Amino acid sequence: MKKKVFCTHCGKELGRDFLDGKHRQVCTYCGTVYYENPLPVASVVLANHEREILLVRRAKEPFKDMWCCPIGFAETGESIEDAALRELKEEAGIEGKIVQLLDVGSHVNPLYGELLIVTFEVEKTGGVEAGGDDASEARYFPVMNLPKLAFDSQEKAIAKFVELKKDLWSIHDSFETFVESTVKDRIGYPVTLLSDELAAAVQENSEKIVGLWLDDITTNPSTRSYRRLAREDLRARAMVIMGQFGAWLRKEKSEGEFTSFYLGLGKERQEGRVPLEEAISSLSLLKKHVWMFTYSFGVWEKAVDIYRMFELGERLVYFFDRAAYQTAVGYGRKETGNQRSGTRD
């Protein structure tokens, strides 16, 4: 970076002096001190819904033909935010709005000296992507497969952007998969969900959960008939159900196996003269104890942790509602059969 030679106030030649702990340019005639401040530069990180980052190819030196985020000097009379949006429009043809400040970093340029690069996350509001001004091309690149960028500061800013969005993207992907599978009436899921970690913890603590459930159903007014059933038989059946919850969510069991088991459970409870409402209540109480364990197990420091818990809650509801329905169907079929036999007699 070239140094000033003459004073802009009086026109006399500049000298150097040691002031405030640094050597600085000083006018030897009028005493004006020239402080060397970094030049403000505005930079933009803009992503589309496919998680691709908008980059422009530089048409001029320095770093001609390399890719970078829209970037440029702030001009006198405009805010750094306005400079970012102006550069986005000039270099990429896009109009946008500031979402948040991402990063502030320094960069030393051989021509301009020290630069202060301020990077914002920007959301597109209009325009068509096209290179312009200092850019020959504008296009989107996958955030995890970007080309080498012209400025290290932008790579750092994009890394911060990805870190900020990581949990949100994970929640979105998990929710989308969960909803899609629910709409298609599946129990299993084709890919990993965020709540799988909690589901695994439930499996590891099945015995503890079932023990609490046993204490509940043998004292709860809604399951009085279960007090006369063998405790070990109830424990064994509940452990099977807990195993099913994990296996079927992992798509290790078929819909047919699921249906057959609960039809049989309904038939068994009808033959054992357990009222249907108590059989349904026993399943509901098991679901309650799984949920209570989940709530006590989790750590709720981030939004993604809270979402993980509620996603598992929705999966529990879906699983146990289906189990209760098939149990009721199995119970009703046996009852109907008995009624028909009585009629024939």
GROMACS .gro file of C-alpha atoms in nm:
model
  345
    1MET     CA    1   0.000   0.000   0.000
    2LYS     CA    2   0.140   0.339  -0.101
    3LYS     CA    3   0.201   0.594   0.174
    4LYS     CA    4   0.098   0.959   0.155
    5VAL     CA    5   0.381   1.198   0.067
    6PHE     CA    6   0.224   1.539   0.129
    7CYS     CA    7  -0.017   1.672   0.389
    8THR     CA    8  -0.373   1.707   0.264
    9HIS     CA    9  -0.423   2.011   0.492
   10CYS     CA   10  -0.127   2.233   0.413
   11GLY     CA   11   0.051   2.060   0.126
   12LYS     CA   12   0.383   2.023   0.310
   13GLU     CA   13   0.588   1.706   0.309
   14LEU     CA   14   0.505   1.440   0.566
   15GLY     CA   15   0.751   1.296   0.811
   16ARG     CA   16   0.732   1.016   1.072
   17ASP     CA   17   0.713   1.027   1.448
   18PHE     CA   18   0.660   0.778   1.730
   19LEU     CA   19   0.314   0.849   1.880
   20ASP     CA   20   0.085   0.637   2.100
   21GLY     CA   21   0.320   0.343   2.081
   22LYS     CA   22   0.350   0.336   1.699
   23HIS     CA   23   0.542   0.508   1.419
   24ARG     CA   24   0.298   0.733   1.235
   25GLN     CA   25   0.303   0.980   0.949
   26VAL     CA   26   0.301   1.340   1.078
   27CYS     CA   27   0.305   1.671   0.893
   28THR     CA   28   0.628   1.847   0.987
   29TYR     CA   29   0.467   2.186   0.926
   30CYS     CA   30   0.111   2.182   1.072
   31GLY     CA   31   0.145   1.876   1.298
   32THR     CA   32  -0.147   1.679   1.151
   33VAL     CA   33  -0.122   1.310   1.243
   34TYR     CA   34  -0.225   1.053   0.982
   35TYR     CA   35  -0.373   0.740   1.138
   36GLU     CA   36  -0.375   0.433   0.917
   37ASN     CA   37  -0.716   0.266   0.962
   38PRO     CA   38  -0.833  -0.052   0.791
   39LEU     CA   39  -1.073  -0.005   0.499
   40PRO     CA   40  -1.427  -0.140   0.560
   41VAL     CA   41  -1.534  -0.420   0.326
   42ALA     CA   42  -1.882  -0.575   0.311
   43SER     CA   43  -1.930  -0.943   0.227
   44VAL     CA   44  -2.244  -1.155   0.178
   45VAL     CA   45  -2.328  -1.520   0.248
   46LEU     CA   46  -2.654  -1.616   0.075
   47ALA     CA   47  -2.790  -1.972   0.064
   48ASN     CA   48  -3.088  -2.115  -0.123
   49HIS     CA   49  -3.335  -2.379   0.001
   50GLU     CA   50  -3.113  -2.657  -0.135
   51ARG     CA   51  -2.834  -2.545   0.102
   52GLU     CA   52  -2.621  -2.408  -0.176
   53ILE     CA   53  -2.411  -2.093  -0.138
   54LEU     CA   54  -2.418  -1.814  -0.396
   55LEU     CA   55  -2.070  -1.742  -0.532
   56VAL     CA   56  -1.943  -1.508  -0.803
   57ARG     CA   57  -1.642  -1.555  -1.028
   58ARG     CA   58  -1.407  -1.257  -1.007
   59ALA     CA   59  -1.359  -1.081  -1.341
   60LYS     CA   60  -1.062  -0.871  -1.230
   61GLU     CA   61  -0.744  -0.895  -1.029
   62PRO     CA   62  -0.670  -0.967  -0.758
   63PHE     CA   63  -0.771  -1.335  -0.771
   64LYS     CA   64  -0.920  -1.312  -1.119
   65ASP     CA   65  -1.133  -1.617  -1.215
   66MET     CA   66  -1.147  -1.740  -0.855
   67TRP     CA   67  -1.480  -1.777  -0.677
   68CYS     CA   68  -1.592  -1.577  -0.377
   69CYS     CA   69  -1.901  -1.446  -0.203
   70PRO     CA   70  -2.020  -1.103  -0.323
   71ILE     CA   71  -1.781  -0.853  -0.167
   72GLY     CA   72  -1.675  -0.491  -0.200
   73PHE     CA   73  -1.570  -0.169  -0.028
   74ALA     CA   74  -1.820   0.035   0.168
   75GLU     CA   75  -1.855   0.383   0.021
   76THR     CA   76  -1.877   0.716   0.197
   77GLY     CA   77  -2.230   0.793   0.312
   78GLU     CA   78  -2.359   0.434   0.326
   79SER     CA   79  -2.382   0.189   0.615
   80ILE     CA   80  -2.192  -0.137   0.606
   81GLU     CA   81  -2.527  -0.321   0.574
   82ASP     CA   82  -2.625  -0.108   0.272
   83ALA     CA   83  -2.283  -0.175   0.119
   84ALA     CA   84  -2.337  -0.551   0.150
   85LEU     CA   85  -2.674  -0.535  -0.023
   86ARG     CA   86  -2.540  -0.305  -0.294
   87GLU     CA   87  -2.252  -0.542  -0.371
   88LEU     CA   88  -2.494  -0.835  -0.385
   89LYS     CA   89  -2.705  -0.649  -0.642
   90GLU     CA   90  -2.410  -0.525  -0.848
   91GLU     CA   91  -2.214  -0.852  -0.860
   92ALA     CA   92  -2.489  -1.115  -0.858
   93GLY     CA   93  -2.809  -0.940  -0.971
   94ILE     CA   94  -2.984  -1.029  -0.646
   95GLU     CA   95  -3.186  -0.816  -0.408
   96GLY     CA   96  -3.188  -0.921  -0.046
   97LYS     CA   97  -3.234  -0.838   0.319
   98ILE     CA   98  -2.988  -0.872   0.606
   99VAL     CA   99  -3.057  -1.170   0.834
  100GLN     CA  100  -2.767  -1.144   1.077
  101LEU     CA  101  -2.401  -1.058   1.122
  102LEU     CA  102  -2.188  -1.366   1.063
  103ASP     CA  103  -1.827  -1.261   1.104
  104VAL     CA  104  -1.581  -0.975   1.124
  105GLY     CA  105  -1.226  -1.044   1.015
  106SER     CA  106  -0.906  -0.877   0.897
  107HIS     CA  107  -0.724  -0.922   0.568
  108VAL     CA  108  -0.404  -0.765   0.437
  109ASN     CA  109  -0.415  -0.668   0.070
  110PRO     CA  110  -0.090  -0.571  -0.107
  111LEU     CA  111  -0.267  -0.288  -0.290
  112TYR     CA  112  -0.513  -0.153  -0.033
  113GLY     CA  113  -0.340  -0.249   0.290
  114GLU     CA  114  -0.539  -0.367   0.589
  115LEU     CA  115  -0.905  -0.446   0.529
  116LEU     CA  116  -1.183  -0.504   0.782
  117ILE     CA  117  -1.420  -0.757   0.623
  118VAL     CA  118  -1.771  -0.763   0.767
  119THR     CA  119  -1.980  -1.061   0.652
  120PHE     CA  120  -2.359  -1.081   0.673
  121GLU     CA  121  -2.605  -1.361   0.613
  122VAL     CA  122  -2.852  -1.232   0.355
  123GLU     CA  123  -3.185  -1.371   0.237
  124LYS     CA  124  -3.288  -1.334  -0.127
  125THR     CA  125  -3.595  -1.117  -0.186
  126GLY     CA  126  -3.580  -1.069  -0.564
  127GLY     CA  127  -3.371  -1.053  -0.877
  128VAL     CA  128  -3.216  -1.310  -1.108
  129GLU     CA  129  -2.870  -1.456  -1.053
  130ALA     CA  130  -2.629  -1.308  -1.309
  131GLY     CA  131  -2.269  -1.190  -1.295
  132GLY     CA  132  -2.213  -0.816  -1.314
  133ASP     CA  133  -1.976  -0.533  -1.222
  134ASP     CA  134  -1.659  -0.709  -1.099
  135ALA     CA  135  -1.805  -1.059  -1.150
  136SER     CA  136  -1.821  -1.259  -1.472
  137GLU     CA  137  -2.054  -1.530  -1.340
  138ALA     CA  138  -2.285  -1.604  -1.048
  139ARG     CA  139  -2.397  -1.952  -0.944
  140TYR     CA  140  -2.479  -2.172  -0.644
  141PHE     CA  141  -2.250  -2.440  -0.501
  142PRO     CA  142  -2.336  -2.711  -0.244
  143VAL     CA  143  -2.230  -2.582   0.096
  144MET     CA  144  -2.026  -2.897   0.160
  145ASN     CA  145  -1.856  -2.889  -0.181
  146LEU     CA  146  -1.737  -2.534  -0.240
  147PRO     CA  147  -1.443  -2.443  -0.465
  148LYS     CA  148  -1.136  -2.277  -0.317
  149LEU     CA  149  -1.240  -1.922  -0.230
  150ALA     CA  150  -1.039  -1.609  -0.306
  151PHE     CA  151  -1.056  -1.488   0.055
  152ASP     CA  152  -0.979  -1.693   0.366
  153SER     CA  153  -1.208  -1.468   0.570
  154GLN     CA  154  -1.506  -1.585   0.363
  155GLU     CA  155  -1.421  -1.949   0.422
  156LYS     CA  156  -1.422  -1.876   0.794
  157ALA     CA  157  -1.755  -1.693   0.767
  158ILE     CA  158  -1.916  -1.980   0.573
  159ALA     CA  159  -1.790  -2.227   0.835
  160LYS     CA  160  -1.966  -2.017   1.101
  161PHE     CA  161  -2.279  -2.007   0.886
  162VAL     CA  162  -2.284  -2.387   0.857
  163GLU     CA  163  -2.233  -2.425   1.231
  164LEU     CA  164  -2.523  -2.188   1.299
  165LYS     CA  165  -2.754  -2.373   1.060
  166LYS     CA  166  -2.648  -2.730   1.146
  167ASP     CA  167  -2.912  -2.796   1.412
  168LEU     CA  168  -3.188  -2.628   1.212
  169TRP     CA  169  -3.106  -2.836   0.905
  170SER     CA  170  -3.098  -3.154   1.114
  171ILE     CA  171  -3.441  -3.074   1.261
  172HIS     CA  172  -3.581  -3.000   0.915
  173ASP     CA  173  -3.448  -3.325   0.765
  174SER     CA  174  -3.569  -3.538   1.055
  175PHE     CA  175  -3.912  -3.375   1.061
  176GLU     CA  176  -3.954  -3.412   0.684
  177THR     CA  177  -3.868  -3.782   0.700
  178PHE     CA  178  -4.098  -3.839   0.997
  179VAL     CA  179  -4.394  -3.667   0.832
  180GLU     CA  180  -4.341  -3.841   0.499
  181SER     CA  181  -4.328  -4.185   0.663
  182THR     CA  182  -4.634  -4.107   0.878
  183VAL     CA  183  -4.836  -3.997   0.576
  184LYS     CA  184  -4.740  -4.321   0.400
  185ASP     CA  185  -4.858  -4.513   0.712
  186ARG     CA  186  -4.522  -4.668   0.791
  187ILE     CA  187  -4.383  -4.769   1.127
  188GLY     CA  188  -4.022  -4.793   1.019
  189TYR     CA  189  -3.821  -4.506   0.873
  190PRO     CA  190  -3.588  -4.527   0.571
  191VAL     CA  191  -3.317  -4.305   0.722
  192THR     CA  192  -3.194  -4.198   1.063
  193LEU     CA  193  -3.407  -3.957   1.266
  194LEU     CA  194  -3.283  -3.723   1.536
  195SER     CA  195  -3.480  -3.910   1.801
  196ASP     CA  196  -3.308  -4.243   1.725
  197GLU     CA  197  -3.051  -4.165   1.994
  198LEU     CA  198  -3.325  -4.133   2.256
  199ALA     CA  199  -3.498  -4.444   2.120
  200ALA     CA  200  -3.175  -4.638   2.177
  201ALA     CA  201  -3.157  -4.507   2.534
  202VAL     CA  202  -3.514  -4.628   2.590
  203GLN     CA  203  -3.414  -4.976   2.474
  204GLU     CA  204  -3.113  -4.981   2.703
  205ASN     CA  205  -3.335  -4.892   3.001
  206SER     CA  206  -3.631  -5.113   2.914
  207GLU     CA  207  -3.615  -5.316   3.234
  208LYS     CA  208  -3.625  -5.004   3.450
  209ILE     CA  209  -3.917  -4.862   3.251
  210VAL     CA  210  -4.111  -5.190   3.267
  211GLY     CA  211  -4.051  -5.214   3.644
  212LEU     CA  212  -4.208  -4.872   3.694
  213TRP     CA  213  -4.497  -4.970   3.467
  214LEU     CA  214  -4.560  -5.288   3.667
  215ASP     CA  215  -4.581  -5.092   3.991
  216ASP     CA  216  -4.827  -4.858   3.822
  217ILE     CA  217  -5.069  -5.107   3.663
  218THR     CA  218  -5.094  -5.316   3.982
  219THR     CA  219  -5.212  -5.013   4.180
  220ASN     CA  220  -5.380  -4.793   3.917
  221PRO     CA  221  -5.763  -4.781   3.931
  222SER     CA  222  -5.779  -4.800   3.551
  223THR     CA  223  -5.616  -5.147   3.544
  224ARG     CA  224  -5.771  -5.331   3.840
  225SER     CA  225  -5.789  -5.666   3.657
  226TYR     CA  226  -5.412  -5.672   3.615
  227ARG     CA  227  -5.369  -5.722   3.990
  228ARG     CA  228  -5.474  -6.087   3.952
  229LEU     CA  229  -5.240  -6.157   3.658
  230ALA     CA  230  -4.896  -6.307   3.714
  231ARG     CA  231  -4.641  -6.029   3.751
  232GLU     CA  232  -4.370  -6.216   3.564
  233ASP     CA  233  -4.603  -6.283   3.271
  234LEU     CA  234  -4.684  -5.912   3.255
  235ARG     CA  235  -4.316  -5.825   3.272
  236ALA     CA  236  -4.231  -6.065   2.990
  237ARG     CA  237  -4.510  -5.930   2.767
  238ALA     CA  238  -4.408  -5.568   2.835
  239MET     CA  239  -4.043  -5.643   2.753
  240VAL     CA  240  -4.157  -5.788   2.420
  241ILE     CA  241  -4.351  -5.469   2.348
  242MET     CA  242  -4.048  -5.256   2.438
  243GLY     CA  243  -3.835  -5.464   2.204
  244GLN     CA  244  -4.094  -5.423   1.931
  245PHE     CA  245  -4.089  -5.047   1.970
  246GLY     CA  246  -3.720  -5.039   1.886
  247ALA     CA  247  -3.728  -5.310   1.621
  248TRP     CA  248  -4.023  -5.176   1.426
  249LEU     CA  249  -3.897  -4.819   1.431
  250ARG     CA  250  -3.575  -4.953   1.281
  251LYS     CA  251  -3.788  -5.130   1.019
  252GLU     CA  252  -3.676  -5.473   1.138
  253LYS     CA  253  -4.033  -5.602   1.166
  254SER     CA  254  -4.312  -5.605   0.910
  255GLU     CA  255  -4.656  -5.451   0.935
  256GLY     CA  256  -4.798  -5.804   0.931
  257GLU     CA  257  -4.597  -5.908   1.235
  258PHE     CA  258  -4.703  -5.594   1.419
  259THR     CA  259  -5.071  -5.647   1.344
  260SER     CA  260  -5.062  -6.017   1.428
  261PHE     CA  261  -4.904  -5.960   1.769
  262TYR     CA  262  -5.160  -5.706   1.889
  263LEU     CA  263  -5.455  -5.894   1.746
  264GLY     CA  264  -5.332  -6.186   1.954
  265LEU     CA  265  -5.287  -5.965   2.259
  266GLY     CA  266  -5.647  -5.846   2.229
  267LYS     CA  267  -5.771  -6.203   2.197
  268GLU     CA  268  -5.569  -6.311   2.500
  269ARG     CA  269  -5.701  -6.027   2.717
  270GLN     CA  270  -6.061  -6.105   2.615
  271GLU     CA  271  -6.015  -6.472   2.705
  272GLY     CA  272  -5.861  -6.367   3.036
  273ARG     CA  273  -6.172  -6.156   3.109
  274VAL     CA  274  -5.972  -5.834   3.125
  275PRO     CA  275  -6.204  -5.547   3.024
  276LEU     CA  276  -6.106  -5.388   2.697
  277GLU     CA  277  -6.071  -5.043   2.853
  278GLU     CA  278  -5.819  -5.185   3.101
  279ALA     CA  279  -5.618  -5.353   2.825
  280ILE     CA  280  -5.601  -5.020   2.640
  281SER     CA  281  -5.512  -4.839   2.962
  282SER     CA  282  -5.221  -5.076   3.027
  283LEU     CA  283  -5.071  -4.984   2.688
  284SER     CA  284  -5.130  -4.615   2.757
  285LEU     CA  285  -4.953  -4.642   3.092
  286LEU     CA  286  -4.653  -4.811   2.932
  287LYS     CA  287  -4.635  -4.528   2.680
  288LYS     CA  288  -4.651  -4.280   2.970
  289HIS     CA  289  -4.354  -4.439   3.146
  290VAL     CA  290  -4.146  -4.443   2.827
  291TRP     CA  291  -4.221  -4.072   2.784
  292MET     CA  292  -4.140  -3.992   3.148
  293PHE     CA  293  -3.807  -4.169   3.114
  294THR     CA  294  -3.734  -3.976   2.794
  295TYR     CA  295  -3.807  -3.647   2.966
  296SER     CA  296  -3.579  -3.731   3.260
  297PHE     CA  297  -3.301  -3.862   3.035
  298GLY     CA  298  -3.264  -3.563   2.802
  299VAL     CA  299  -3.051  -3.252   2.829
  300TRP     CA  300  -3.241  -2.947   2.704
  301GLU     CA  301  -2.970  -2.696   2.617
  302LYS     CA  302  -3.047  -2.648   2.248
  303ALA     CA  303  -3.353  -2.635   2.027
  304VAL     CA  304  -3.242  -2.958   1.860
  305ASP     CA  305  -3.249  -3.135   2.199
  306ILE     CA  306  -3.606  -3.022   2.263
  307TYR     CA  307  -3.711  -3.123   1.913
  308ARG     CA  308  -3.549  -3.467   1.958
  309MET     CA  309  -3.762  -3.530   2.267
  310PHE     CA  310  -4.087  -3.419   2.108
  311GLU     CA  311  -4.015  -3.617   1.791
  312LEU     CA  312  -3.977  -3.933   1.997
  313GLY     CA  313  -4.300  -3.840   2.173
  314GLU     CA  314  -4.481  -3.829   1.839
  315ARG     CA  315  -4.333  -4.163   1.741
  316LEU     CA  316  -4.451  -4.309   2.073
  317VAL     CA  317  -4.803  -4.182   2.013
  318TYR     CA  318  -4.807  -4.323   1.662
  319PHE     CA  319  -4.674  -4.662   1.772
  320PHE     CA  320  -4.896  -4.709   2.076
  321ASP     CA  321  -5.209  -4.576   1.907
  322ARG     CA  322  -5.169  -4.839   1.638
  323ALA     CA  323  -5.099  -5.103   1.903
  324ALA     CA  324  -5.413  -5.004   2.097
  325TYR     CA  325  -5.625  -5.012   1.782
  326GLN     CA  326  -5.511  -5.361   1.679
  327THR     CA  327  -5.557  -5.483   2.037
  328ALA     CA  328  -5.914  -5.355   2.033
  329VAL     CA  329  -5.976  -5.522   1.696
  330GLY     CA  330  -5.842  -5.855   1.826
  331TYR     CA  331  -6.052  -5.824   2.141
  332GLY     CA  332  -6.367  -5.747   1.940
  333ARG     CA  333  -6.320  -6.032   1.695
  334LYS     CA  334  -6.310  -6.290   1.972
  335GLU     CA  335  -6.610  -6.136   2.142
  336THR     CA  336  -6.806  -6.139   1.815
  337GLY     CA  337  -6.713  -6.502   1.759
  338ASN     CA  338  -6.847  -6.599   2.103
  339GLN     CA  339  -7.171  -6.415   2.039
  340ARG     CA  340  -7.219  -6.598   1.707
  341SER     CA  341  -7.149  -6.936   1.870
  342GLY     CA  342  -7.415  -6.862   2.133
  343THR     CA  343  -7.666  -6.777   1.864
  344ARG     CA  344  -7.608  -7.106   1.683
  345ASP     CA  345  -7.659  -7.295   2.007
   0.00000   0.00000   0.00000
